[in-house]
C-alpha cells in the first residue's frame, strides 16, 4: 500500500519561497568548461559530422571540468540533476542540498538507464525478441541495482513507443511494432526498475517515455510530426503507456513530437485530460531534453516566456536542462500571468516522488564501496549473457547449396549448429570492435568490458582466422572450415538522431558477402544492428543468418553459444524486416483494404517488391522443429478460452514462443487483418507435446467507434495460433453480447 505523504508535503510547501518552488521544477545537467571554447553540444556535432575524431572528442572531454552550478544549488534553485551516475559526485551534491540549503530538500538524480548501466544488456528491441516478461523484469532489476549504487534515483525508461517504421533510429529503444507486446514489455520493466518498495536503496523510479506516439513520426524521421485519428491513437499507440501507469510508474516523459499540431510538451489535453483525469496518474512529469524551449521553434509559442507558461499550465512539471522555468516562471507568477497554484501542484508531484523514494529520510542511499561491489558483478554478466542469447533470432539455417546452385539432399543437415573443432574464417570489423557491441544509449558502460567475437574465440580456444576485409579470401579459405560474415550497423547508426532513409546494408558489406560465397566455403552471416534491415540479397543467398542485434557486454560469448549449439536459439522478431526501405512503415497488423494485395494488377501492393516482407513479425527459427495442432476455441461468460497443442518433432529440447492472434471479421470500423492478443514461452522436450491455454477477455476485443466510444461488437472472430504472425492454424468463434 502506498504511503500518504500529504501532510509532510503540505508542511514543507508552507515553508518554501516561490524561488525555492521553482528550483524544484529545474533539472540541471552539468556544464563542461575548459580545454575548448565550444559548448558540449557543439563538440558532439563536431564529432558526428567528422570535424574531429572520436579519439579527439575523448581527449577533449578528459581534460574538461564539469560545472554543477553549485551556487544555484546552494540557493535552492536546483531540484534535480541529469547525467550524474557515480556515487562520489552524487553524494557530494546531495550533501550541499541537504546540509547547505535553507530547507534541506534532497536532490533527485536522473539518468538514461535504457538497457543496463555498467553491465549492458541487449538493446530493448533485441531483448523484446525474447518474448519473456520474467527476463525483462530481471534485467531491469539488475540495472536498478547497479544504477542506484552509482547514485541514480530515476531512469528515463522504459520507452514504449510502438514503432512500425524501421527507418526511425529510436526503434532500437523499445519493443517493436506491436501494441500488446509493448504493453507487456513496459509493465515488466516498471516492475523491475521500481522493485517491491521504492524506498529500498536498490529501487529507482521508472519514467515512461515518450508520451505519446513518438514512434509514429512522419517518414520515420526523428523529432517529426505525428498526425493521426483519435481512434488510431487510442487503439494502437496509447495502451502501452496506460499499462505502465497501471503498473505504478512514477514518472512520465512527454515526447518531442507534436500530435495533430500540438507539441506534447504543451499539450494539456494529453498531459491533464488523458494522463491524469482519465488514467488517474499521480506521479510527476518531466520534459525531454530542452523540449520546452523547443516549442518556440515548433512555432506553437512566440518566445521562452510563453513556452514556460504554456508547458506548466499544460501539466509539464520538471524542465530538463532548458532552464525555461528557472528563467521565466518567477516573473510570470509575480505579474499574475501564471497562478501560484499551478506551480504548487507541480512541486507537490515532484516532492511526492522524492518522499516515495525515501530521499527525505535517507538522502545518501549509496557510497563508493557499494558502487564498487555492485557494478559488473559475475552474476550480472551471467544474466547479460542469458539475455543476449535469448534475444538473438535465427533467421535462416539451410544446408549449403552445391556449386551449381541446387540444394543438397536433406540428409546433409542444416549448416548450424557448428561442430566442435570447426575452424572459423571471420570477416568484418564488427567482429573485433568491442565498443560497437553496446548499441545506442548505453552511457553508463565501459566498452572495454564487452566481449567481441574474436575475444570470445580466444577465451574458448576456438581456432580462427580474421580479416577486416576480403583481400585474402583464398588464403583464409585454405585454413578455415566455415566463414563468418559479421555485418550490420555501428551503434551510432541507430538510436536518437539516427534515422535512415536507406536501411539496406552498405555496398561494401554486400560485396564482401558475394566474395565469401564465391569461395565455395559455407557462410554464416552475423548481423549486429539496432533496427530491422532490408536484406533480401543476404536472405536469398547466404545459407545461415543470425540476427544478433547490439547484444551488450557478453556479445561475442552469446553469439558463439548459439553458433556451436551450446544454446538453442528461441528468439522471435518483434519488428518486421522489409524487403526494401520504401516499404516502410511495414507491419503485420495492417488494415485490410477492399483490394488486398495479390497477383492481380489492381490490388494493394508495390510493383517492384514482393508482396511479403523478408521476415515477418513473430518469426524465428530453432535447432528443433515444432508442429501445431488441435486448436480449440470456447466462448465462456466473459472471455474466449483457447487451447492449442504444440509438439517438438525435432531431436533436441527447445523453447517455443506460442503466439495467439485474433481477427474481428466484421465491425463498424475496418479492423486489422490480425492482432496479437496472447503469447507464452514454453519449454518443450524433444518428442514432447504440450497443451497451451490462453484466455482472452471480451474487453480485449473492442475498438473505438466514430464517436470515440469503446465498443465490443457481437459477431464472428477468427483465432490463429502458431509460431509467427503468418500462422495458418485457425478456428472461428462467435461472440454474442
XYZ file of C-alpha atoms in Angstrom, residues 218-697:
480
model
C 6.240 11.001 -40.207
C 8.521 9.050 -42.580
C 10.457 7.673 -39.608
C 12.332 10.965 -39.241
C 13.292 11.746 -35.652
C 11.519 14.660 -33.944
C 8.967 14.816 -36.791
C 5.215 15.340 -36.735
C 2.557 12.828 -35.733
C -0.824 13.248 -37.364
C -3.407 10.535 -36.841
C -7.005 9.853 -35.925
C -8.024 9.676 -32.289
C -9.185 6.096 -32.853
C -5.764 5.008 -34.073
C -4.022 6.894 -31.257
C -6.140 5.252 -28.543
C -6.110 1.754 -30.049
C -2.568 1.400 -31.364
C -0.296 3.861 -29.525
C -1.623 4.851 -26.082
C -2.193 1.407 -24.481
C 1.477 0.705 -23.581
C 1.775 3.999 -21.678
C -1.502 3.249 -19.911
C -0.230 -0.220 -18.990
C 2.882 1.326 -17.418
C 0.782 3.834 -15.473
C -1.370 0.955 -14.223
C 1.829 -0.859 -13.199
C 2.709 2.075 -10.953
C 5.287 4.047 -12.935
C 6.129 7.200 -11.009
C 7.090 9.497 -13.874
C 6.129 10.245 -17.458
C 8.231 11.979 -20.105
C 6.228 13.745 -22.819
C 7.575 13.347 -26.344
C 9.388 15.820 -28.584
C 6.798 15.455 -31.346
C 3.501 17.187 -31.826
C 0.229 15.272 -32.021
C -2.152 16.674 -34.597
C -0.404 20.030 -34.432
C 0.141 20.468 -30.691
C 3.592 19.552 -29.273
C 3.343 17.080 -26.416
C 5.332 19.429 -24.170
C 2.444 21.932 -24.139
C -0.427 19.535 -24.785
C -2.862 19.963 -21.909
C -5.350 17.524 -23.415
C -2.660 14.817 -23.324
C -0.976 15.641 -20.004
C -4.025 16.579 -17.957
C -7.168 15.175 -19.535
C -5.812 11.803 -20.684
C -2.935 11.167 -18.280
C -4.340 12.477 -15.011
C -8.116 12.678 -15.399
C -8.773 9.558 -17.481
C -5.919 7.361 -16.266
C -5.542 8.625 -12.701
C -1.774 9.148 -12.882
C -0.445 10.685 -9.653
C 3.297 10.771 -10.319
C 5.429 13.513 -11.886
C 6.058 14.612 -15.467
C 9.436 15.697 -16.836
C 10.283 17.149 -20.218
C 12.699 15.609 -22.639
C 15.986 17.485 -23.018
C 15.377 21.137 -23.965
C 11.884 20.237 -25.210
C 10.060 23.143 -23.568
C 12.350 25.723 -25.139
C 11.989 23.998 -28.492
C 8.282 24.821 -28.535
C 9.395 28.227 -29.811
C 10.987 26.525 -32.800
C 7.853 24.424 -33.250
C 6.005 27.691 -33.768
C 3.386 26.981 -31.104
C 4.623 29.860 -28.873
C 6.494 33.072 -29.733
C 9.146 33.056 -27.007
C 10.602 31.233 -23.975
C 8.363 33.092 -21.557
C 5.232 31.903 -23.319
C 6.726 28.414 -23.608
C 7.196 28.268 -19.835
C 3.628 29.380 -19.201
C 2.133 27.006 -21.781
C 4.122 23.964 -20.634
C 3.471 24.415 -16.920
C -0.234 25.053 -17.406
C -0.459 22.012 -19.709
C 0.910 19.770 -16.954
C 4.665 19.663 -17.614
C 6.233 19.747 -14.172
C 10.009 19.409 -14.404
C 12.082 21.151 -17.041
C 15.008 19.043 -18.243
C 18.010 21.294 -18.963
C 16.392 24.109 -20.969
C 16.229 26.421 -17.907
C 12.999 27.932 -19.224
C 11.210 27.602 -15.896
C 14.245 28.919 -13.987
C 14.418 31.963 -16.215
C 10.752 32.796 -16.721
C 8.377 31.467 -14.046
C 9.214 33.911 -11.274
C 8.175 36.933 -13.327
C 5.165 35.094 -14.768
C 3.803 34.494 -11.268
C 4.743 37.945 -9.995
C 2.938 39.510 -12.954
C -0.102 37.269 -12.319
C 0.239 35.671 -15.748
C 0.607 32.236 -14.146
C -1.157 31.215 -10.961
C 0.924 30.179 -7.960
C -1.463 27.223 -7.528
C -0.224 25.838 -10.854
C 3.358 25.985 -9.614
C 2.342 24.420 -6.313
C 0.657 21.422 -7.971
C 3.786 20.704 -9.991
C 6.062 20.983 -6.952
C 3.798 18.706 -4.911
C 4.020 15.950 -7.522
C 7.815 16.160 -7.567
C 8.125 16.201 -3.786
C 5.822 13.196 -3.547
C 8.162 11.140 -5.737
C 11.129 12.229 -3.611
C 9.277 11.144 -0.473
C 8.315 7.820 -2.088
C 11.970 7.187 -2.919
C 12.862 7.674 0.742
C 15.157 10.597 -0.013
C 13.989 12.783 2.870
C 14.702 10.068 5.421
C 17.778 8.636 3.692
C 19.272 11.088 1.201
C 22.611 9.240 0.946
C 21.450 5.937 -0.487
C 24.791 4.644 -1.675
C 28.527 5.023 -1.251
C 31.651 4.229 -3.228
C 32.102 0.874 -1.513
C 28.623 -0.300 -2.510
C 29.161 1.039 -6.011
C 32.449 -0.836 -6.440
C 30.989 -4.116 -5.178
C 27.854 -3.885 -7.328
C 28.978 -2.875 -10.811
C 29.722 -5.641 -13.305
C 29.308 -8.480 -10.823
C 29.772 -12.013 -12.122
C 26.082 -12.841 -11.802
C 25.254 -9.633 -13.676
C 27.437 -10.691 -16.584
C 25.796 -14.121 -16.481
C 22.358 -12.522 -16.751
C 23.546 -10.220 -19.544
C 24.708 -13.265 -21.477
C 21.420 -15.085 -20.886
C 19.531 -12.049 -22.175
C 21.771 -11.804 -25.230
C 21.324 -15.475 -26.113
C 17.541 -15.317 -25.713
C 17.351 -12.097 -27.746
C 19.122 -13.401 -30.829
C 16.976 -14.612 -33.699
C 17.977 -17.375 -36.101
C 16.627 -16.100 -39.405
C 17.859 -18.817 -41.726
C 19.551 -22.191 -41.408
C 19.748 -24.074 -44.695
C 22.159 -26.700 -45.847
C 24.827 -25.432 -48.211
C 23.996 -25.360 -51.930
C 26.147 -27.259 -54.357
C 28.263 -25.244 -56.769
C 25.516 -25.440 -59.407
C 23.109 -23.683 -57.019
C 20.911 -26.686 -56.235
C 20.224 -27.719 -52.667
C 22.000 -30.657 -51.186
C 20.000 -33.622 -50.082
C 18.146 -33.158 -46.843
C 20.340 -35.696 -45.091
C 23.186 -33.164 -45.297
C 21.506 -31.254 -42.482
C 21.443 -27.519 -41.820
C 24.662 -25.539 -41.509
C 24.131 -24.653 -37.835
C 24.994 -25.550 -35.167
C 28.675 -25.862 -35.995
C 30.635 -28.892 -34.889
C 33.158 -28.519 -32.092
C 36.608 -28.068 -33.565
C 35.379 -26.069 -36.557
C 37.957 -23.512 -37.662
C 36.369 -20.149 -38.384
C 37.277 -17.620 -41.026
C 35.932 -14.347 -39.651
C 35.407 -11.213 -41.749
C 34.236 -7.710 -40.850
C 35.395 -5.020 -38.442
C 32.388 -5.528 -36.147
C 33.861 -8.893 -35.145
C 36.621 -7.161 -33.189
C 35.178 -3.758 -32.259
C 34.114 -4.076 -28.633
C 32.696 -0.570 -28.330
C 30.105 -1.236 -31.052
C 28.549 -4.085 -29.083
C 26.793 -1.860 -26.531
C 24.434 -0.244 -29.030
C 22.770 3.143 -28.616
C 22.060 4.700 -25.212
C 24.487 2.726 -23.063
C 26.002 5.804 -21.456
C 26.997 4.121 -18.198
C 29.031 1.446 -19.966
C 32.738 0.933 -20.468
C 33.388 -0.538 -23.935
C 36.376 -2.433 -22.607
C 34.010 -4.577 -20.540
C 32.473 -6.022 -23.714
C 33.439 -9.352 -25.234
C 33.890 -9.286 -29.008
C 33.537 -12.341 -31.225
C 37.320 -12.543 -31.601
C 37.891 -12.295 -27.862
C 35.223 -14.930 -27.212
C 37.014 -17.277 -29.628
C 40.265 -16.751 -27.778
C 38.652 -17.335 -24.390
C 37.190 -20.640 -25.615
C 40.228 -21.822 -27.535
C 38.366 -21.756 -30.862
C 40.686 -21.663 -33.826
C 40.017 -18.747 -36.135
C 41.498 -16.593 -38.854
C 40.462 -12.956 -39.126
C 40.358 -10.297 -41.808
C 38.586 -6.938 -41.695
C 38.064 -7.082 -45.461
C 38.135 -9.591 -48.293
C 41.654 -9.209 -49.605
C 42.945 -12.623 -48.542
C 39.908 -14.860 -49.025
C 41.745 -17.647 -50.855
C 44.348 -17.865 -48.098
C 41.620 -17.830 -45.436
C 39.623 -20.476 -47.289
C 42.579 -22.849 -47.223
C 42.789 -22.599 -43.447
C 39.105 -22.298 -42.445
C 36.117 -24.652 -42.394
C 33.358 -22.020 -42.227
C 33.262 -18.308 -42.986
C 31.536 -15.826 -40.667
C 30.480 -12.574 -42.333
C 29.976 -10.075 -39.499
C 27.723 -7.355 -40.875
C 25.331 -4.608 -39.839
C 25.427 -1.167 -38.268
C 27.632 0.674 -35.845
C 25.945 1.838 -32.657
C 25.651 5.484 -33.762
C 23.833 4.412 -36.937
C 20.710 3.728 -34.876
C 19.211 5.363 -31.821
C 18.298 9.012 -31.309
C 19.015 11.350 -34.228
C 19.981 8.339 -36.355
C 17.052 7.910 -38.702
C 17.971 6.468 -42.078
C 16.303 6.853 -45.470
C 18.030 3.689 -46.669
C 18.166 0.704 -44.318
C 19.961 -1.666 -46.656
C 23.428 -2.967 -45.865
C 26.349 -0.883 -47.168
C 27.563 -1.839 -50.625
C 30.952 -2.934 -49.337
C 29.312 -5.417 -46.954
C 27.212 -6.935 -49.740
C 30.328 -7.135 -51.921
C 32.144 -8.916 -49.088
C 29.374 -11.495 -48.837
C 29.463 -12.092 -52.599
C 33.200 -12.793 -52.451
C 32.814 -15.130 -49.488
C 30.049 -17.078 -51.233
C 32.142 -17.346 -54.382
C 34.880 -19.092 -52.393
C 32.681 -22.176 -52.001
C 33.038 -22.172 -48.236
C 29.917 -22.347 -46.040
C 28.971 -18.802 -44.996
C 27.136 -17.677 -41.851
C 26.032 -14.055 -41.654
C 26.038 -12.449 -38.196
C 24.057 -9.204 -38.006
C 24.835 -6.541 -35.400
C 22.266 -3.774 -35.780
C 19.814 -1.562 -33.943
C 16.840 -1.849 -36.306
C 15.330 -4.244 -38.838
C 17.364 -4.087 -42.026
C 16.397 -4.613 -45.636
C 18.428 -7.720 -46.502
C 16.716 -9.559 -49.400
C 20.031 -10.326 -51.098
C 21.563 -11.806 -47.941
C 18.361 -13.694 -47.112
C 18.315 -15.303 -50.548
C 21.960 -16.270 -50.930
C 23.525 -16.849 -47.507
C 22.651 -20.274 -46.079
C 22.619 -19.263 -42.388
C 21.784 -15.906 -40.782
C 21.843 -14.990 -37.097
C 20.279 -11.680 -36.049
C 22.408 -10.763 -33.033
C 21.343 -7.096 -32.725
C 23.546 -4.960 -30.460
C 23.730 -7.540 -27.678
C 25.728 -5.773 -24.954
C 28.513 -6.789 -22.617
C 28.519 -10.514 -23.421
C 28.054 -10.124 -27.192
C 30.719 -12.488 -28.503
C 30.105 -15.169 -25.902
C 26.382 -15.255 -26.702
C 26.996 -15.484 -30.444
C 29.330 -18.450 -30.005
C 26.879 -20.187 -27.661
C 24.360 -20.226 -30.487
C 26.745 -20.936 -33.358
C 28.180 -24.003 -31.639
C 24.889 -25.258 -30.223
C 25.558 -24.624 -26.540
C 22.225 -22.788 -26.653
C 19.206 -23.493 -28.813
C 18.021 -20.206 -30.353
C 14.492 -19.239 -29.349
C 14.136 -15.532 -30.178
C 11.340 -14.250 -32.420
C 11.211 -10.929 -34.253
C 9.195 -8.100 -32.751
C 9.537 -5.910 -35.838
C 9.032 -6.785 -39.483
C 12.055 -6.946 -41.800
C 11.049 -5.123 -45.009
C 12.106 -6.136 -48.493
C 13.030 -2.539 -49.337
C 13.350 0.741 -47.453
C 10.443 2.137 -49.449
C 8.046 -0.392 -47.917
C 8.330 1.384 -44.553
C 6.274 1.606 -42.496
C 5.532 -2.097 -42.772
C 3.886 -4.136 -40.014
C 1.798 -7.248 -39.679
C -1.353 -5.743 -38.075
C -2.290 -3.609 -41.046
C -5.852 -2.793 -42.016
C -7.440 -4.944 -44.710
C -8.321 -2.985 -47.840
C -11.074 -3.589 -50.350
C -8.398 -4.800 -52.756
C -5.983 -6.944 -50.743
C -2.558 -7.444 -52.269
C -2.345 -10.296 -54.742
C -1.244 -11.298 -58.227
C -3.883 -9.209 -59.965
C -2.739 -5.773 -61.049
C -5.370 -3.681 -59.304
C -4.527 -4.758 -55.744
C -2.734 -3.074 -52.846
C 0.982 -3.659 -53.390
C 4.218 -2.279 -54.793
C 5.043 -3.308 -58.340
C 8.785 -3.502 -57.656
C 8.873 -5.615 -54.472
C 7.346 -8.913 -53.389
C 4.072 -8.745 -51.506
C 5.535 -10.175 -48.306
C 8.391 -8.795 -46.194
C 11.659 -10.679 -45.957
C 10.871 -11.803 -42.400
C 7.512 -11.271 -40.628
C 6.713 -10.241 -37.078
C 6.981 -13.160 -34.664
C 9.353 -15.130 -36.886
C 12.375 -17.063 -35.660
C 13.937 -20.486 -36.162
C 15.281 -23.064 -33.729
C 17.588 -26.075 -33.865
C 14.470 -28.171 -33.466
C 11.017 -28.031 -35.098
C 7.513 -27.652 -33.753
C 4.132 -28.762 -35.028
C 0.848 -27.126 -34.000
C -2.478 -28.966 -33.877
C -5.795 -29.271 -32.098
C -6.704 -25.598 -31.882
C -9.912 -25.214 -29.869
C -11.788 -22.032 -29.024
C -14.550 -21.926 -26.420
C -16.716 -18.898 -25.705
C -17.271 -18.505 -21.963
C -19.108 -15.946 -19.854
C -16.604 -13.088 -20.234
C -13.747 -14.451 -22.297
C -12.630 -16.830 -25.008
C -10.615 -19.832 -23.830
C -8.142 -21.138 -26.412
C -6.227 -24.417 -26.375
C -3.551 -25.484 -28.831
C -1.166 -28.456 -28.831
C 2.497 -27.944 -29.690
C 4.793 -30.897 -30.393
C 8.567 -30.772 -30.534
C 9.232 -33.034 -33.523
C 12.992 -32.454 -33.516
C 15.788 -34.156 -31.658
C 16.653 -31.577 -29.013
C 14.810 -29.662 -26.305
C 13.766 -26.124 -27.073
C 11.718 -23.116 -26.036
C 8.901 -22.168 -28.383
C 7.106 -18.823 -28.276
C 3.473 -19.754 -28.873
C 1.515 -16.828 -30.291
C -2.226 -16.227 -30.470
C -3.751 -13.732 -32.907
C -7.338 -12.594 -33.387
C -9.211 -11.128 -36.346
C -12.545 -9.344 -35.995
C -14.243 -10.330 -39.247
C -16.885 -7.609 -39.385
C -17.066 -4.331 -37.481
C -18.287 -0.757 -37.823
C -14.697 0.332 -38.466
C -12.327 -1.763 -40.571
C -10.071 -3.835 -38.347
C -6.518 -5.178 -38.683
C -6.099 -8.470 -40.509
C -4.974 -9.939 -37.178
C -3.743 -8.709 -33.808
C -1.550 -10.370 -31.187
C -3.641 -10.996 -28.075
C -1.619 -13.549 -26.116
C 1.710 -15.381 -26.084
C 3.575 -17.849 -23.921
C 7.134 -19.106 -23.978
C 7.100 -22.866 -23.412
C 9.948 -25.311 -22.811
C 9.222 -28.499 -24.758
C 11.469 -31.536 -24.637
C 12.314 -33.440 -27.797
C 9.332 -35.592 -28.784
C 7.082 -33.989 -26.151
C 3.670 -32.443 -26.789
C 2.379 -29.621 -24.607
C -1.053 -28.068 -24.426
C -1.022 -24.275 -24.182
C -4.023 -22.328 -22.915
C -4.860 -18.678 -23.471
C -7.738 -16.681 -22.002
C -8.714 -13.569 -23.953
C -11.318 -11.369 -22.233
